[in-house]
PDB file of C-alpha atoms and ligand atoms in Angstrom:
ATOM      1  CA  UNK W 358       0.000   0.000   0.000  1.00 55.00           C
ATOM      2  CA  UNK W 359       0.929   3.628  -0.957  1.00 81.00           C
ATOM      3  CA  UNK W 360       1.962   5.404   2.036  1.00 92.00           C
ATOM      4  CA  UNK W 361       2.459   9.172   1.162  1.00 94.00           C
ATOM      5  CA  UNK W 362       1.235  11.837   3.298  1.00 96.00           C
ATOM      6  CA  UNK W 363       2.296  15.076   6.147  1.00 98.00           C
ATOM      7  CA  UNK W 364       2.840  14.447   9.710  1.00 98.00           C
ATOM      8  CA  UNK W 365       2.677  17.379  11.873  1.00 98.00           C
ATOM      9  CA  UNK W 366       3.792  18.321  15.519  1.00 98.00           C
ATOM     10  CA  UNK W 367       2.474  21.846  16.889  1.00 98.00           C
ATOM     11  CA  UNK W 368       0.730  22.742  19.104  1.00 98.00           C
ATOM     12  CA  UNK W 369      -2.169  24.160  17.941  1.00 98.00           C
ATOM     13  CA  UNK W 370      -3.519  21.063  15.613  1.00 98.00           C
ATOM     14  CA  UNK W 371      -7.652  22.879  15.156  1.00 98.00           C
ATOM     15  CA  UNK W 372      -5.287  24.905  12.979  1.00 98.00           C
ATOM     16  CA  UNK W 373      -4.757  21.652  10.615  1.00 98.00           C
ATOM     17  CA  UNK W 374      -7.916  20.460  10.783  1.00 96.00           C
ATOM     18  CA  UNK W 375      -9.731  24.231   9.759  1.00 96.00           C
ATOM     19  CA  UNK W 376      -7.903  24.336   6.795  1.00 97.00           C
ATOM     20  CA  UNK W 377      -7.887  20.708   5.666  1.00 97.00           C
ATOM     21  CA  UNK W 378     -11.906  20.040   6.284  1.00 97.00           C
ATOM     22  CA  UNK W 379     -12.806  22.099   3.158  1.00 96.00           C
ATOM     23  CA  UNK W 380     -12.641  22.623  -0.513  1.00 94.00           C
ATOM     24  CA  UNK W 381      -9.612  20.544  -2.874  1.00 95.00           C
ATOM     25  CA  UNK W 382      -7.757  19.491  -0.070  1.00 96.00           C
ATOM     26  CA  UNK W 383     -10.546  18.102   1.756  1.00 97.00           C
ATOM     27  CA  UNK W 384     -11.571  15.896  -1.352  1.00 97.00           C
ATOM     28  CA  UNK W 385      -7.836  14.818  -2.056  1.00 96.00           C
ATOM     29  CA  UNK W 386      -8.165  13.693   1.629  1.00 97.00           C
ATOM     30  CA  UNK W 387     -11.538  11.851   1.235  1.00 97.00           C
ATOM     31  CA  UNK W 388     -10.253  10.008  -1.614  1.00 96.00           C
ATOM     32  CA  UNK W 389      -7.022   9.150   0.270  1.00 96.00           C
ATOM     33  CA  UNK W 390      -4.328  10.419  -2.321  1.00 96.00           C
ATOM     34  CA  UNK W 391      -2.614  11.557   1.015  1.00 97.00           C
ATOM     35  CA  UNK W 392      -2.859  11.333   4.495  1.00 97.00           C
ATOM     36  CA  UNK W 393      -2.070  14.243   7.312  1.00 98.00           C
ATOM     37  CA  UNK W 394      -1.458  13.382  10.660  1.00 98.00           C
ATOM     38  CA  UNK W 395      -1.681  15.991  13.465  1.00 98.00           C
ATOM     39  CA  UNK W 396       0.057  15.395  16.692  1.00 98.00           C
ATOM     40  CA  UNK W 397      -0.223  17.211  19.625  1.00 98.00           C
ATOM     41  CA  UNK W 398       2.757  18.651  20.955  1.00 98.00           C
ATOM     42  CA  UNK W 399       1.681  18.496  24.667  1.00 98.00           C
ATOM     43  CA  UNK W 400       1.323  15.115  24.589  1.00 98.00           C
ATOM     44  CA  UNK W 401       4.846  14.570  24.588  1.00 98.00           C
ATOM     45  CA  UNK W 402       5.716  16.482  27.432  1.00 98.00           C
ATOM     46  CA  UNK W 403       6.271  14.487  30.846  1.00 97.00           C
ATOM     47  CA  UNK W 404       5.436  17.642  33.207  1.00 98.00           C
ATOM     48  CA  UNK W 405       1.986  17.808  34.730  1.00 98.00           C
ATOM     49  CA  UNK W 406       1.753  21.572  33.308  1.00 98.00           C
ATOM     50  CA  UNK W 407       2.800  19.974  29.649  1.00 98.00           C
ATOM     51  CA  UNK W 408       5.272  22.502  29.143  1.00 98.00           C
ATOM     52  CA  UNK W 409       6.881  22.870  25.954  1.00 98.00           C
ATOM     53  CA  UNK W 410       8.889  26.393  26.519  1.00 97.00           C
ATOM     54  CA  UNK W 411      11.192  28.215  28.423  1.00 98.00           C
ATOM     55  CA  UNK W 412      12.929  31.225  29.169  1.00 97.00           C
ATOM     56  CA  UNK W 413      16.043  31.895  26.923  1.00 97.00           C
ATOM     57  CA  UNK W 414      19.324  31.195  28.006  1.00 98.00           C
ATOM     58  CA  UNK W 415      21.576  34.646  28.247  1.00 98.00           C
ATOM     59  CA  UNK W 416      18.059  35.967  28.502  1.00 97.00           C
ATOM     60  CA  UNK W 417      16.611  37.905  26.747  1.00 95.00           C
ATOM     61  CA  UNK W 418      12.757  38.694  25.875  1.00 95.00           C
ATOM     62  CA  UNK W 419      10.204  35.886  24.957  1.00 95.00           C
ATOM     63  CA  UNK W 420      10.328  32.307  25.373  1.00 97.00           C
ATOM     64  CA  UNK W 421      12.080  29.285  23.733  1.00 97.00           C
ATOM     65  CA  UNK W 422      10.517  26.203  22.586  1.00 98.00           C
ATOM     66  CA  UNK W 423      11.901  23.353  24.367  1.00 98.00           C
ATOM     67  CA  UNK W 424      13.822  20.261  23.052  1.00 98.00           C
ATOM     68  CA  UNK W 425      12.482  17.193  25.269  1.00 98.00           C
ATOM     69  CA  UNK W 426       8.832  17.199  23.624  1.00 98.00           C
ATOM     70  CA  UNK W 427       9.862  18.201  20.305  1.00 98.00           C
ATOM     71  CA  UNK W 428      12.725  14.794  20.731  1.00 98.00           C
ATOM     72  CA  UNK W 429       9.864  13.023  22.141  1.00 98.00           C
ATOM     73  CA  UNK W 430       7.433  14.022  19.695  1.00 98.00           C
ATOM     74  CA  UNK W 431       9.738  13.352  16.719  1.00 98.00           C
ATOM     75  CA  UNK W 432      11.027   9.772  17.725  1.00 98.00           C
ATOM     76  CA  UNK W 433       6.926   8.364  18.265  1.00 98.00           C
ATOM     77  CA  UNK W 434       6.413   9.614  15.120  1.00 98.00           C
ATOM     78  CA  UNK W 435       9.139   8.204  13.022  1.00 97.00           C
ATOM     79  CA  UNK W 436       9.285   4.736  15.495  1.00 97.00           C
ATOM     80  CA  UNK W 437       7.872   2.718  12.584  1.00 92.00           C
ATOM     81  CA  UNK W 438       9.287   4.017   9.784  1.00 94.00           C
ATOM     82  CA  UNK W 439      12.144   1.345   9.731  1.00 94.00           C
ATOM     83  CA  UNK W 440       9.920  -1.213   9.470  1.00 93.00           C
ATOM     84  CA  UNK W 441       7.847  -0.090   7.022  1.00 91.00           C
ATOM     85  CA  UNK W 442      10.246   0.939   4.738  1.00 94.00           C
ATOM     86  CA  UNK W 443       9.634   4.921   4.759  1.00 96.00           C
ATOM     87  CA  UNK W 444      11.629   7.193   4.221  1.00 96.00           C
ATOM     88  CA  UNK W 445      10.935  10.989   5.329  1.00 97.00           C
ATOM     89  CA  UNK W 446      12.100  14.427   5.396  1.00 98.00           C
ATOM     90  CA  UNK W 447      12.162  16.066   8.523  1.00 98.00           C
ATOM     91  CA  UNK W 448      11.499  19.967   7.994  1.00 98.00           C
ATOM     92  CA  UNK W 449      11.249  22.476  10.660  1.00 98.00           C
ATOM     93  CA  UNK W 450       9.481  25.958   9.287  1.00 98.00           C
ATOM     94  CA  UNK W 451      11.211  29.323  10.440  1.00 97.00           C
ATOM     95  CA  UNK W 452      11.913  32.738   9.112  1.00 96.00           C
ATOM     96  CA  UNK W 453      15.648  31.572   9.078  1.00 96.00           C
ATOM     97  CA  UNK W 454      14.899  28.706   6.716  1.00 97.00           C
ATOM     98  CA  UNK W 455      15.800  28.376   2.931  1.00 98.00           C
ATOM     99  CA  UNK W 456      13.502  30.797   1.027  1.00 98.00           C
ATOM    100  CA  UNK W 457      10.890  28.229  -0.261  1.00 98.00           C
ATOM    101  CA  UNK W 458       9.485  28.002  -3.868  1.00 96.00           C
ATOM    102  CA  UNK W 459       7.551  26.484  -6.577  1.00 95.00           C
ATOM    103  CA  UNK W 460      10.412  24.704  -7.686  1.00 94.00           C
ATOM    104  CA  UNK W 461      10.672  23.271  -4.232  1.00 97.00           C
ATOM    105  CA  UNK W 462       7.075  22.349  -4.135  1.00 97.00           C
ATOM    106  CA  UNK W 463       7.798  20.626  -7.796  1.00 96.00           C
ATOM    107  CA  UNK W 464      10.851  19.040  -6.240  1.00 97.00           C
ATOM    108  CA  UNK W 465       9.077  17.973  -3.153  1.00 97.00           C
ATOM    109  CA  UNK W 466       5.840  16.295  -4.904  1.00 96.00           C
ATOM    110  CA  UNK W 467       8.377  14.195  -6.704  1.00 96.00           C
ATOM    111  CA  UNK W 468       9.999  13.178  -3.822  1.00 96.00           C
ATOM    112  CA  UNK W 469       7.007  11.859  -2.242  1.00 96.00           C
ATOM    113  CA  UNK W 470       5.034  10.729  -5.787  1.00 94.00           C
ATOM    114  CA  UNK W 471       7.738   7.915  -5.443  1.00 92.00           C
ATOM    115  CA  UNK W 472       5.609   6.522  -2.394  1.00 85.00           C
ATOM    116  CA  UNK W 473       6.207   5.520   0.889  1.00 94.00           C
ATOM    117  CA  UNK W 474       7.800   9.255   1.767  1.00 96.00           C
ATOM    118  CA  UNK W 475       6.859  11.082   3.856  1.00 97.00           C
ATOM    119  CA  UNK W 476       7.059  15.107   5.529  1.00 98.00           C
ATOM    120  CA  UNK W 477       7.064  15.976   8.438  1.00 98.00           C
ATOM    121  CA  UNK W 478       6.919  19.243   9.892  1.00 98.00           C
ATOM    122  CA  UNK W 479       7.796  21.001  13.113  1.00 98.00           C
ATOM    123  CA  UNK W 480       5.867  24.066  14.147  1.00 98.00           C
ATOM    124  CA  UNK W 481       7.164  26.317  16.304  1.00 95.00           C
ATOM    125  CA  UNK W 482       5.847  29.314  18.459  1.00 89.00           C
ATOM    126  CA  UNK W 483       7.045  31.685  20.779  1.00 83.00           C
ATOM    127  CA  UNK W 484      10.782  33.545  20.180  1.00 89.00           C
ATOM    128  CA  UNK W 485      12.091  30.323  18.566  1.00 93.00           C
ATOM    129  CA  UNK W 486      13.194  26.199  19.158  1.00 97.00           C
ATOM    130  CA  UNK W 487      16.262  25.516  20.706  1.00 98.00           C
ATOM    131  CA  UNK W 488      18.945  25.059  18.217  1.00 98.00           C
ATOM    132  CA  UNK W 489      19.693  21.799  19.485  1.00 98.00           C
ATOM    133  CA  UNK W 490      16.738  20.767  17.512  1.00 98.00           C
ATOM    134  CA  UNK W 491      17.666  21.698  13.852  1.00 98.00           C
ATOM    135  CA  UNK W 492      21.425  20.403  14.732  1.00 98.00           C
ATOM    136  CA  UNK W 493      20.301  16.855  15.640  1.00 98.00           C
ATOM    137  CA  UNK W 494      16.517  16.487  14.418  1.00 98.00           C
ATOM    138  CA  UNK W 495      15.837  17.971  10.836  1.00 98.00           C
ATOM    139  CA  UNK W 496      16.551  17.680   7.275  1.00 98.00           C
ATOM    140  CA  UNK W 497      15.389  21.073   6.127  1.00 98.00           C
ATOM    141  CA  UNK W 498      14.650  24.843   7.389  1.00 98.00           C
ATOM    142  CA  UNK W 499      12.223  25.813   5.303  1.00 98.00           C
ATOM    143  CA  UNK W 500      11.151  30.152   5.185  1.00 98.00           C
ATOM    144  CA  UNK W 501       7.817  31.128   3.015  1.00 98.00           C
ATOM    145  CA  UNK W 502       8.951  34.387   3.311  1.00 98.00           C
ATOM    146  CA  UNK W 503      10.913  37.679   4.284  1.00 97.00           C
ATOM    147  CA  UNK W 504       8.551  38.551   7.425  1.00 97.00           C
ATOM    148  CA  UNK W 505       7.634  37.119  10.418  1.00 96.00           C
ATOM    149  CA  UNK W 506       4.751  34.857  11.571  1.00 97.00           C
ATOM    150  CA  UNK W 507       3.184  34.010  15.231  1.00 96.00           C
ATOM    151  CA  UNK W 508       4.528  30.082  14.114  1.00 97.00           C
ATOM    152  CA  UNK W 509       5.199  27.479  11.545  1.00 98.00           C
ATOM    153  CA  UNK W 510       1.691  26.361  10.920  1.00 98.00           C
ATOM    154  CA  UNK W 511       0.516  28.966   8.617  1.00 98.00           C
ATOM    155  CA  UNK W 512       4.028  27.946   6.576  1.00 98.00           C
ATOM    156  CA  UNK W 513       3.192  24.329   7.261  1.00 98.00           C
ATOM    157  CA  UNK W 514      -0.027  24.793   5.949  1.00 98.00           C
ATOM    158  CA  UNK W 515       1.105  26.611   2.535  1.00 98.00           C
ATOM    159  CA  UNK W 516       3.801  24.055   1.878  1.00 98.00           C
ATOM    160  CA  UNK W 517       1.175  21.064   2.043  1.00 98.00           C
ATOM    161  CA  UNK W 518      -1.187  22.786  -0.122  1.00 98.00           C
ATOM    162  CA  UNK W 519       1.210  23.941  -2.744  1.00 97.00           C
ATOM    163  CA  UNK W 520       2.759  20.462  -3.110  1.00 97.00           C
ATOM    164  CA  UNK W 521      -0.957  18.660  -2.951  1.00 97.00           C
ATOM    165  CA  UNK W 522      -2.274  20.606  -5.936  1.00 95.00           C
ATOM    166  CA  UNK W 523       0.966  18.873  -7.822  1.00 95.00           C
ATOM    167  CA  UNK W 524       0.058  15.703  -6.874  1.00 95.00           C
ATOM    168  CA  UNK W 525      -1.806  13.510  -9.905  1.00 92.00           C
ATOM    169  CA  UNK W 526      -5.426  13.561  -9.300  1.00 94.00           C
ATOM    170  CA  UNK W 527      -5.909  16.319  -6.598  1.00 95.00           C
ATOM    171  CA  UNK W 528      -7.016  18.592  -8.610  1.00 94.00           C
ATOM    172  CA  UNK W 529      -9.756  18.133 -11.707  1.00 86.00           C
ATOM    173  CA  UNK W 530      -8.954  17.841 -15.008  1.00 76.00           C
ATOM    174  CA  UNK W 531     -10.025  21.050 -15.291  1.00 67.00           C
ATOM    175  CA  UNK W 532      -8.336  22.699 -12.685  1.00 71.00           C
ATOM    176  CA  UNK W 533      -5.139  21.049 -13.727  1.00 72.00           C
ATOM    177  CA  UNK W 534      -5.027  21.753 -17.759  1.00 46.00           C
ATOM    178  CA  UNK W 535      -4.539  25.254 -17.185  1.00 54.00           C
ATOM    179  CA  UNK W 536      -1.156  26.747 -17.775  1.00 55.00           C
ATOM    180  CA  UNK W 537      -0.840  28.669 -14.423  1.00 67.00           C
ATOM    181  CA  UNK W 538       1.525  31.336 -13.268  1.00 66.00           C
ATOM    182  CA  UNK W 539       5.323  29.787 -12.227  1.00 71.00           C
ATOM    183  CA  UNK W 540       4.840  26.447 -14.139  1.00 67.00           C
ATOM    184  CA  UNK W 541       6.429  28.921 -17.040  1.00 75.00           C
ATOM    185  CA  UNK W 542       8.231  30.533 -14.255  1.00 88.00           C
ATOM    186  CA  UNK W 543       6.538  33.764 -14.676  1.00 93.00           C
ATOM    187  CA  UNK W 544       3.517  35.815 -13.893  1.00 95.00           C
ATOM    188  CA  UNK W 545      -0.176  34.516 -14.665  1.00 94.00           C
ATOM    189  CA  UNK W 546      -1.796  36.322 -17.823  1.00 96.00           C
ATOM    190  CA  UNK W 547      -5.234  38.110 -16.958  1.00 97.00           C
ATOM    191  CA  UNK W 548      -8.352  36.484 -16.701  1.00 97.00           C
ATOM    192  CA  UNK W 549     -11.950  37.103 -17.902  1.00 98.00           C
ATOM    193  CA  UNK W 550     -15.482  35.876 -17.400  1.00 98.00           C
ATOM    194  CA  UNK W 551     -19.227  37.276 -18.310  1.00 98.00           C
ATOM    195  CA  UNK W 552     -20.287  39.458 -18.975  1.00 98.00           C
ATOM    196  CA  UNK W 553     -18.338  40.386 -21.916  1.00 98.00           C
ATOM    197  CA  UNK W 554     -18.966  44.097 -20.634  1.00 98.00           C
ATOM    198  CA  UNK W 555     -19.244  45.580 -16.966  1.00 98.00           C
ATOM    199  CA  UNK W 556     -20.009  48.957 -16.641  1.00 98.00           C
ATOM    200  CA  UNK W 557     -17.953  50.235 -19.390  1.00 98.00           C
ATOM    201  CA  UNK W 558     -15.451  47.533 -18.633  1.00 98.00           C
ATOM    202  CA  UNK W 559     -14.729  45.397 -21.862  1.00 98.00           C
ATOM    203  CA  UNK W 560     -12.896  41.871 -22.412  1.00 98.00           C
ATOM    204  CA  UNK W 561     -10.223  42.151 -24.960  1.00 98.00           C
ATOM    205  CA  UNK W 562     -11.780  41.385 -28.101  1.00 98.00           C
ATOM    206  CA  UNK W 563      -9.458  38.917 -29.003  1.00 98.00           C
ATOM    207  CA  UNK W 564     -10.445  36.154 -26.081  1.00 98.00           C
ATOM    208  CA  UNK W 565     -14.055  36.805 -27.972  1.00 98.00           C
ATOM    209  CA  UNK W 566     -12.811  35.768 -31.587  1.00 98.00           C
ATOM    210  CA  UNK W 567     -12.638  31.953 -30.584  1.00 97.00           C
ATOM    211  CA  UNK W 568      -8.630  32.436 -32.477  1.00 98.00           C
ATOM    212  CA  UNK W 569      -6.778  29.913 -30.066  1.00 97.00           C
ATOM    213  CA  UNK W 570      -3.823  30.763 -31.470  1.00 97.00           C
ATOM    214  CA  UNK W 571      -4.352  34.500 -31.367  1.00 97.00           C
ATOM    215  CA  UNK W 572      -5.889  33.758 -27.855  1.00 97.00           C
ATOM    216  CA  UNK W 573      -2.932  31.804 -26.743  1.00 95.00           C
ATOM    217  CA  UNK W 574      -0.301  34.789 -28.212  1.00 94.00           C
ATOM    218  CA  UNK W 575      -2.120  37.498 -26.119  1.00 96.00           C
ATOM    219  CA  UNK W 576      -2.188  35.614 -22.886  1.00 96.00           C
ATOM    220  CA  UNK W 577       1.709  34.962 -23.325  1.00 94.00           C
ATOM    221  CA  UNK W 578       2.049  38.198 -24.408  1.00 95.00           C
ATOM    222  CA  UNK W 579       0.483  39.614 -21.345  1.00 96.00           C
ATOM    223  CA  UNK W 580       2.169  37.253 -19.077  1.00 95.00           C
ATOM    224  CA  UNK W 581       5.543  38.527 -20.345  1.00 96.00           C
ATOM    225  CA  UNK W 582       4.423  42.051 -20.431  1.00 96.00           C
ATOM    226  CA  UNK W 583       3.056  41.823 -15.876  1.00 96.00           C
ATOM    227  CA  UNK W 584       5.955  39.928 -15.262  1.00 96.00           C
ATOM    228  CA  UNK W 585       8.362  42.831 -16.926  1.00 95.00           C
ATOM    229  CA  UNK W 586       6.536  45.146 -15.350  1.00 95.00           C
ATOM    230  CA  UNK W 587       6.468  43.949 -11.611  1.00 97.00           C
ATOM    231  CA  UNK W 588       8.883  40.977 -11.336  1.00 96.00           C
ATOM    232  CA  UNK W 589      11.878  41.642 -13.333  1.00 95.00           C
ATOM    233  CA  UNK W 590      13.795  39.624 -11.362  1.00 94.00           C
ATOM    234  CA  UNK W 591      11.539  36.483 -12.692  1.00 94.00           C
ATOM    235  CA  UNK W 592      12.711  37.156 -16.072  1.00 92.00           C
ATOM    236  CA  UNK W 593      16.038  36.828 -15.904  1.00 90.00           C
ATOM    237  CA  UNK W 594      15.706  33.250 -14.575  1.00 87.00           C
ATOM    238  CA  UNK W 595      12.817  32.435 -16.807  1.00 90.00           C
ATOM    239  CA  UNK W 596      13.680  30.179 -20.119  1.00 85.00           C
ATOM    240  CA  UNK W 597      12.222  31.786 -22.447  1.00 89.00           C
ATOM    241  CA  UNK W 598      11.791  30.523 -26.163  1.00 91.00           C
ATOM    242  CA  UNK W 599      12.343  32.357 -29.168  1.00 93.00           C
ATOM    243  CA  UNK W 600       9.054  33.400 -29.505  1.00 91.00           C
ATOM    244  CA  UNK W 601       8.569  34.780 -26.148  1.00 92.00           C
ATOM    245  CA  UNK W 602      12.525  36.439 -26.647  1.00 92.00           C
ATOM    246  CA  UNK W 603      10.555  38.202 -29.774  1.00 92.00           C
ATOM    247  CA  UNK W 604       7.279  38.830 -27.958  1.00 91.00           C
ATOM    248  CA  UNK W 605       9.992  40.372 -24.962  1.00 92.00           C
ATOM    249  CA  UNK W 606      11.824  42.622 -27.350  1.00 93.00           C
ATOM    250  CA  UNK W 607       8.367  43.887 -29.088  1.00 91.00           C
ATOM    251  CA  UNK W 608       7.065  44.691 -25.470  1.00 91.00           C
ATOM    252  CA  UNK W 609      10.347  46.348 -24.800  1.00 89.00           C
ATOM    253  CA  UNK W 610      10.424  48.754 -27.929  1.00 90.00           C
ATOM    254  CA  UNK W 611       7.109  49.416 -27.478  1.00 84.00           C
ATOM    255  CA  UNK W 612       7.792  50.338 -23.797  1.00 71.00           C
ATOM    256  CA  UNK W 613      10.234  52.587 -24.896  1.00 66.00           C
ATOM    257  CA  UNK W 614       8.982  54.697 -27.640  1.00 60.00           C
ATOM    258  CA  UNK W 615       5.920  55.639 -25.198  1.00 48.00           C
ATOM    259  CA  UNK W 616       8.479  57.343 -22.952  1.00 43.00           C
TER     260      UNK W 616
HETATM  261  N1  ADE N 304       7.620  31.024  11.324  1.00 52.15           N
HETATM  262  C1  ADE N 304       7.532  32.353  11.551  1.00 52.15           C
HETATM  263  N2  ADE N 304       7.726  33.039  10.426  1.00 52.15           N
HETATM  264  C2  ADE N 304       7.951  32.133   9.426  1.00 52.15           C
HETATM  265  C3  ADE N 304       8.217  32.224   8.045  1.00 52.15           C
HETATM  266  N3  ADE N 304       8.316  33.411   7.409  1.00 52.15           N
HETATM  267  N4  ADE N 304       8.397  31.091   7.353  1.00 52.15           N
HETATM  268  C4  ADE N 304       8.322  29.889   7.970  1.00 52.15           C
HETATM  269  N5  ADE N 304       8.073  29.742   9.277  1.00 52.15           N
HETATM  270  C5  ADE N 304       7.890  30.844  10.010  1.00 52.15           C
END
């Protein structure tokens, strides 16, 4: 049997199970292309207050997340992988982390397409986890971005979701067939629905004309254009074909001579 799925310690688990109970991710669950397991922190403490954190050493403001649980934690939850034959990546989520991606999600579907892998993630809270942890318990630091959150379950939570949609039948065949922003490694090209007008708002008369080609120029033409315009950056690591070199240096003369 197919064992791919998350495992997650934090703890604040109603966090998991919010986000999970509705819409594609719910159905991917129901039809059991992936599991998620949620594991309550405090249940691997050994204190009658189930603490997990403490005060810094060298002080300092705020609290740190203890080891002991986390250790705890970590070791029930990989204690049959052995002898199942899984194999897992350990990632703990903090501002720190490597800068994730959608070429990490693409990376990271693979890794667990190949069956019996599995994730799982560390959440953590308060000022930080002691260091001890990422030194002797994880594969990965993983960062969703330059700021700072309250803890790793919102990050948890966007990592699952943008490697499930990857993952063959999670979403419909509809949902799926569409060329999407990043697969191409660049910005999305603008979308339209009815009504063809909205108060004096019209739809490009091309996506009208039923021209796939012509349809399928514009959009790429557009999705060049946004990108140059607000993520230069993307373009320089984009490949690019020919076509879209052309469609670049078009956009790029034409950018100019309005100046
Ligand atoms: N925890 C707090 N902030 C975070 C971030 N930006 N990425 C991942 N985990 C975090």
């Amino acid at each position: 049997m197919k064992n791919i799925g998350f495992d997650i310690i934090t703890i604040f688990p109603e966090i998991f199970h919010a986000y999970l109970g509705e819409s594609i991710l719910k159905r991917a669950l129901q039809k059991e292309l992936f599991d998620v397991k949620v594991y309550n922190l405090r249940d691997f403490t050994t204190d009658k207050h189930r603490t997990v954190d403490d005060y810094p050493y060298g002080g300092g403001p705020g609290m740190v997340m203890k080891i002991e649980p986390i250790y705890n934690a970590v070791k029930a939850v990989k204690s049959a992988d052995y002898k199942n034959g899984l194999e897992r990546l350990t990632v703990m989520l903090s501002p720190q982390g490597k800068a994730y991606s959608q070429e990490m999600a693409e990376g990271l579907s693979e890794y667990l397409a190949r069956e019996n892998r599995r994730m799982l993630f560390i959440c953590g809270r308060y000022e930080g986890i002691d260091e001890r942890v990422r030194e002797s318990l994880v594969d990965e630091e993983i960062s969703i971005g330059d700021y700072v959150l309250t803890g790793g379950e919102l990050a948890a939570l966007v990592i699952i979701d943008s490697i499930a949609r990857l993952m063959p039948g999670v979403l419909g065949d509809e949902e799926s067939a569409r060329e999407e922003s990043f697969t191409w490694g660049i910005l999305d090209y603008p979308h339209y629905t009815r009504p063809p007008e909205f108060m004096g708002m019209k739809v490009p008369d091309v996506l009208l004309s039923g021209n796939h080609k012509e349809i399928w120029k514009w959009r790429r033409r557009e999705a060049i254009k946004r990108t140059l315009q607000r993520r230069p950056d993307l373009l320089k690591r984009a490949e690019l074909s020919e076509e879209d070199k052309e469609i670049l240096e078009d956009i790029n003369r034409g950018l100019c001579s309005e100046e």
